[in-house]
XYZ file of C-alpha atoms in Angstrom:
366
model
C 91.752 121.246 114.593
C 94.719 123.507 114.308
C 94.526 126.336 111.835
C 96.383 124.718 109.038
C 96.757 127.781 106.712
C 100.522 128.009 107.503
C 101.353 124.436 107.612
C 99.592 123.721 104.340
C 102.213 125.847 102.692
C 104.885 123.456 103.551
C 103.510 119.846 103.356
C 106.322 118.684 101.391
C 109.839 116.751 101.622
C 112.810 118.984 100.908
C 114.954 117.972 97.869
C 117.666 120.134 96.030
C 116.900 118.836 92.724
C 114.490 116.696 90.974
C 115.348 113.305 92.195
C 111.853 111.754 93.189
C 109.823 110.623 90.361
C 105.961 111.259 90.408
C 104.236 108.761 92.221
C 100.844 106.975 91.518
C 98.314 107.025 94.203
C 95.729 104.230 95.381
C 92.738 104.972 97.304
C 90.900 101.926 98.619
C 87.538 101.678 100.684
C 88.039 105.354 102.102
C 85.461 106.255 104.381
C 84.920 109.355 106.752
C 82.139 110.700 108.985
C 81.853 113.820 110.937
C 79.724 112.755 113.918
C 76.590 111.243 112.585
C 77.244 112.773 109.183
C 78.844 110.345 106.660
C 80.787 112.367 104.151
C 82.828 109.565 102.244
C 81.418 106.052 102.142
C 83.810 103.817 100.682
C 85.901 105.836 97.783
C 87.933 103.876 95.483
C 90.264 105.943 92.982
C 93.440 104.874 91.186
C 95.690 107.680 90.285
C 98.222 107.194 87.698
C 101.700 108.114 87.969
C 102.422 111.635 86.503
C 98.787 112.149 85.601
C 96.398 114.960 86.553
C 93.004 113.758 88.071
C 90.152 116.117 88.743
C 87.921 115.119 91.575
C 84.454 116.747 90.540
C 81.444 117.176 92.652
C 78.843 119.494 93.928
C 79.071 121.263 97.193
C 79.199 118.899 99.978
C 79.957 115.823 98.153
C 83.214 115.266 100.053
C 85.954 116.587 97.761
C 88.047 118.774 99.963
C 87.584 116.157 102.665
C 89.167 113.544 100.497
C 91.907 116.123 99.612
C 92.682 116.888 103.196
C 93.044 113.184 104.025
C 95.362 112.622 100.976
C 97.296 115.588 102.613
C 97.487 113.818 106.069
C 95.299 116.664 107.776
C 92.520 114.317 108.355
C 92.365 110.516 109.446
C 89.998 108.179 107.527
C 87.642 106.045 109.558
C 88.343 103.151 107.330
C 90.220 102.389 104.061
C 93.735 102.824 102.795
C 95.892 105.447 100.915
C 98.896 104.584 99.211
C 101.161 106.915 97.715
C 104.154 105.630 95.459
C 103.792 102.022 96.829
C 104.046 103.477 100.459
C 101.069 103.193 102.872
C 100.155 106.588 104.128
C 96.864 105.394 105.823
C 95.540 102.204 107.006
C 94.807 100.010 109.768
C 97.032 101.206 112.712
C 98.841 103.502 110.591
C 98.930 107.256 109.691
C 101.925 109.023 108.292
C 102.068 112.620 109.411
C 101.494 115.582 106.613
C 105.170 116.607 106.664
C 106.438 113.143 105.930
C 104.187 112.438 102.945
C 106.123 114.622 100.444
C 102.855 116.219 99.261
C 102.360 119.560 98.134
C 99.110 121.393 98.934
C 97.857 124.683 97.175
C 94.728 125.905 99.281
C 92.031 127.685 97.714
C 93.108 131.061 98.249
C 96.872 130.376 97.698
C 97.668 131.916 101.219
C 100.922 133.703 100.432
C 102.960 135.592 102.981
C 102.409 139.157 102.607
C 105.627 140.108 104.052
C 107.584 137.995 101.580
C 108.406 138.735 97.969
C 107.497 136.325 95.241
C 111.001 134.692 95.476
C 110.761 134.494 99.316
C 107.382 132.995 99.075
C 108.551 130.240 96.494
C 111.662 129.497 98.680
C 109.740 129.179 102.017
C 109.383 125.530 102.321
C 112.980 124.990 101.416
C 116.282 124.568 103.497
C 118.342 127.771 103.230
C 120.948 125.806 101.372
C 118.673 124.646 98.441
C 117.157 127.947 97.755
C 119.748 129.444 95.591
C 119.373 126.631 92.902
C 115.769 125.743 93.207
C 113.925 128.979 93.428
C 115.196 130.365 89.972
C 114.383 126.909 88.564
C 110.599 127.302 89.893
C 110.545 130.779 88.848
C 111.435 130.071 85.372
C 108.931 127.200 85.173
C 106.063 129.116 86.090
C 107.033 132.367 84.261
C 107.512 134.574 87.191
C 111.362 135.650 86.728
C 110.487 139.197 86.105
C 108.258 139.262 89.190
C 110.761 137.796 91.670
C 110.884 140.967 93.866
C 107.470 142.108 93.703
C 105.121 141.425 96.772
C 101.541 139.597 96.719
C 99.712 142.928 96.919
C 101.649 143.845 93.776
C 100.457 140.995 91.606
C 97.310 139.980 89.972
C 95.188 137.147 91.041
C 96.591 134.843 88.269
C 100.149 135.652 89.389
C 99.448 135.047 92.870
C 98.154 131.627 91.952
C 101.328 130.842 89.985
C 103.259 131.891 92.918
C 101.501 129.323 95.338
C 101.847 126.615 92.587
C 105.768 127.402 92.280
C 105.938 127.110 96.152
C 104.182 123.868 96.204
C 106.225 122.562 93.454
C 109.743 123.901 94.758
C 110.316 120.874 97.208
C 109.892 118.487 94.375
C 106.667 116.704 96.005
C 105.592 113.220 94.890
C 102.108 114.370 94.779
C 100.435 117.839 94.289
C 96.999 118.605 95.493
C 95.066 121.830 94.356
C 91.853 122.706 96.219
C 89.542 124.709 93.774
C 92.641 126.666 92.536
C 90.745 129.073 90.182
C 87.459 129.901 92.129
C 88.565 133.139 93.256
C 89.460 134.369 89.867
C 87.230 136.261 87.243
C 85.852 134.357 84.227
C 88.516 136.132 82.035
C 91.518 135.200 84.148
C 90.393 131.814 84.981
C 90.651 130.385 81.512
C 94.114 131.957 80.825
C 95.345 130.984 84.173
C 93.890 127.385 83.973
C 95.947 126.816 80.687
C 99.047 128.337 82.142
C 98.892 126.064 85.382
C 98.353 122.881 83.145
C 101.495 123.850 81.209
C 103.440 124.128 84.285
C 102.064 120.895 85.685
C 102.958 119.055 82.429
C 106.397 120.356 82.428
C 106.843 119.443 86.065
C 105.486 115.881 85.471
C 104.069 115.812 89.039
C 101.105 113.717 89.762
C 98.323 115.955 90.617
C 94.991 115.976 92.060
C 92.457 119.055 91.404
C 89.278 119.349 93.523
C 86.641 121.319 91.498
C 83.120 121.734 91.061
C 83.385 123.179 87.545
C 82.654 120.722 84.907
C 84.471 122.630 82.179
C 87.573 122.967 84.464
C 87.859 119.260 85.045
C 87.019 118.263 81.450
C 89.746 120.634 80.081
C 92.493 119.945 82.414
C 92.720 116.544 83.563
C 93.523 112.864 82.146
C 91.153 111.459 84.362
C 87.992 112.828 86.035
C 86.615 111.202 89.168
C 82.922 112.335 90.040
C 82.015 112.217 93.706
C 78.331 111.696 94.614
C 76.666 110.610 97.885
C 80.209 109.792 99.057
C 81.334 107.436 96.520
C 82.840 107.745 93.042
C 80.093 107.497 90.580
C 82.397 107.428 87.463
C 86.284 107.617 87.197
C 87.076 107.982 83.391
C 88.989 110.148 80.900
C 87.045 113.407 80.033
C 86.030 111.930 76.652
C 84.837 108.761 78.019
C 82.947 110.411 80.912
C 81.266 112.871 78.592
C 80.381 110.340 75.848
C 79.498 107.405 77.866
C 78.491 108.440 81.788
C 77.788 105.634 83.922
C 74.155 106.799 84.327
C 71.359 109.479 83.272
C 72.038 111.448 86.324
C 75.687 111.985 85.762
C 75.040 112.735 82.036
C 73.218 115.755 83.322
C 75.629 116.555 85.729
C 78.601 116.577 83.274
C 77.443 118.817 80.653
C 73.980 119.723 78.835
C 72.077 116.550 78.080
C 68.724 115.893 76.437
C 67.527 112.402 77.655
C 64.987 110.875 75.333
C 62.945 107.664 75.898
C 63.489 104.838 73.336
C 62.904 101.032 72.628
C 65.549 98.857 71.331
C 65.249 97.230 68.204
C 68.201 95.115 66.619
C 70.807 96.717 68.679
C 69.581 100.202 67.784
C 67.089 102.608 69.684
C 64.111 103.925 68.248
C 63.279 107.460 69.480
C 61.310 110.483 68.554
C 64.382 111.369 66.515
C 64.380 108.213 64.565
C 66.476 104.971 64.765
C 69.869 105.722 66.433
C 72.784 103.541 66.837
C 73.833 102.728 70.187
C 77.446 103.691 71.227
C 80.275 101.073 71.816
C 80.220 100.083 75.258
C 76.274 100.605 75.978
C 74.926 97.715 77.930
C 73.342 94.776 75.839
C 69.701 95.066 75.576
C 67.068 92.443 74.728
C 64.634 93.460 71.882
C 61.777 95.422 73.178
C 63.601 96.984 76.129
C 62.854 100.415 77.144
C 65.561 102.528 77.485
C 66.696 106.302 78.029
C 69.317 107.648 75.507
C 71.506 110.409 75.881
C 71.614 112.926 72.786
C 74.151 115.819 73.680
C 73.006 119.316 72.333
C 75.801 119.318 69.639
C 74.520 115.880 68.201
C 71.280 117.908 67.173
C 71.391 119.707 63.757
C 69.264 122.848 63.441
C 67.757 122.728 59.882
C 65.309 124.918 57.970
C 61.660 124.163 58.647
C 60.268 121.465 56.303
C 63.557 119.712 55.874
C 62.940 115.846 55.442
C 64.207 113.387 57.994
C 63.910 115.401 61.001
C 61.470 116.285 63.833
C 59.534 119.993 63.437
C 60.422 121.978 66.413
C 59.710 125.675 67.579
C 62.510 128.019 68.911
C 61.949 129.322 72.480
C 65.106 130.559 73.524
C 68.714 131.360 72.106
C 71.822 131.823 74.263
C 74.686 133.229 72.317
C 78.083 132.651 73.956
C 80.509 133.884 71.139
C 82.023 130.424 69.976
C 78.630 128.803 70.113
C 74.847 129.339 70.562
C 72.700 127.139 72.827
C 69.315 127.029 71.322
C 66.065 125.732 73.297
C 63.389 124.179 71.077
C 59.806 122.620 71.656
C 58.841 119.657 69.764
C 55.561 117.525 69.751
C 57.324 114.122 70.278
C 60.370 114.721 72.178
C 59.169 117.730 74.324
C 61.951 120.357 75.172
C 65.370 119.896 73.723
C 68.608 122.006 73.475
C 70.806 122.483 70.427
C 74.355 123.689 70.236
C 75.263 125.409 67.041
C 78.784 126.645 66.262
C 79.038 130.368 66.400
C 75.981 132.362 65.718
C 72.579 131.135 64.354
C 69.887 132.965 62.402
C 67.257 131.242 64.344
C 65.279 133.591 66.687
C 62.425 132.637 69.418
C 59.244 131.769 67.628
C 60.986 130.435 64.459
C 59.834 126.908 62.962
C 62.913 124.737 62.444
C 63.528 121.076 61.961
C 65.802 119.074 64.324
C 67.830 115.883 63.178
C 69.991 113.872 65.664
C 73.317 112.412 64.250
C 76.098 110.065 65.730
C 75.837 107.002 68.157
C 73.939 107.426 71.464
C 74.613 106.107 74.857
C 71.531 104.379 76.542
C 70.470 102.841 80.169
C 67.667 100.715 81.099
C 64.363 102.808 81.720
């Protein structure tokens, strides 16, 4: 495979002004193996026009392979990719990367060190279009005052915005971002993430972001598609994915989770924390069915010891994060659980407390 670091920067179709509307994407039955090792086993995703979709998965799940096939850098073994109603990959058909009108921002940005900001942004444009389009992109990404600086004179967040402006300049039908914030420190990551999301919303470009960071996926995307074992385990809005994941393993992958055994009686789950209502959309269970229910840490209230209507517990650990505290506690009936409290808490390791569960819970057959 040829080194793509340079070509990845210009996988777009030139246009002087915004004339190409955002395009929806349909991925159906997409499979890819490298030798005897299958990476994708039949991926199906519908990406709505103008939306931001995060492809979330652990290392080796096939996220980057999927992104490279969307860009046209890799050929799928089977399945189809359609962008804006046009078949890009399918039986006997493969549209070249430069003809897909797809923008690609690689993980490190890959700015040209010998070009200033304006030069980098205009690199993928015909010379006649640069005078109009480059200032527009600099304005959109908040880089006007940095136009004459070179990459080595920029912060990591500023470099990321330059790479984004360059990818958006040719007005792509689809924008692909590969782990765009992984090289930034924690402080920069949050602020740059918010700024990039603002730019994407203003541009209205259909966007796919590959990430292994759950917080990043949940906070940025309209839709999150979780890749697991080469398949999409669940694709839904961040709220739906967090509240009602497809299975218990997915619940543990997306955020902190307390998984408790229970028994269904009258459409509710009897658990160590009492009888809990099952959330809308939960499967129908016959009375007496054994289930596993999801109680998120924020659904557990930390109360003084001896408070009625709760479960006695002993605090074993407190992790303070500023905006919240994650408390680990041991109970006799439910084992070890985690509790999320807003801000600081007076609880200390060794303290006796009472825990109470609130809100509906999601359940699965045990």
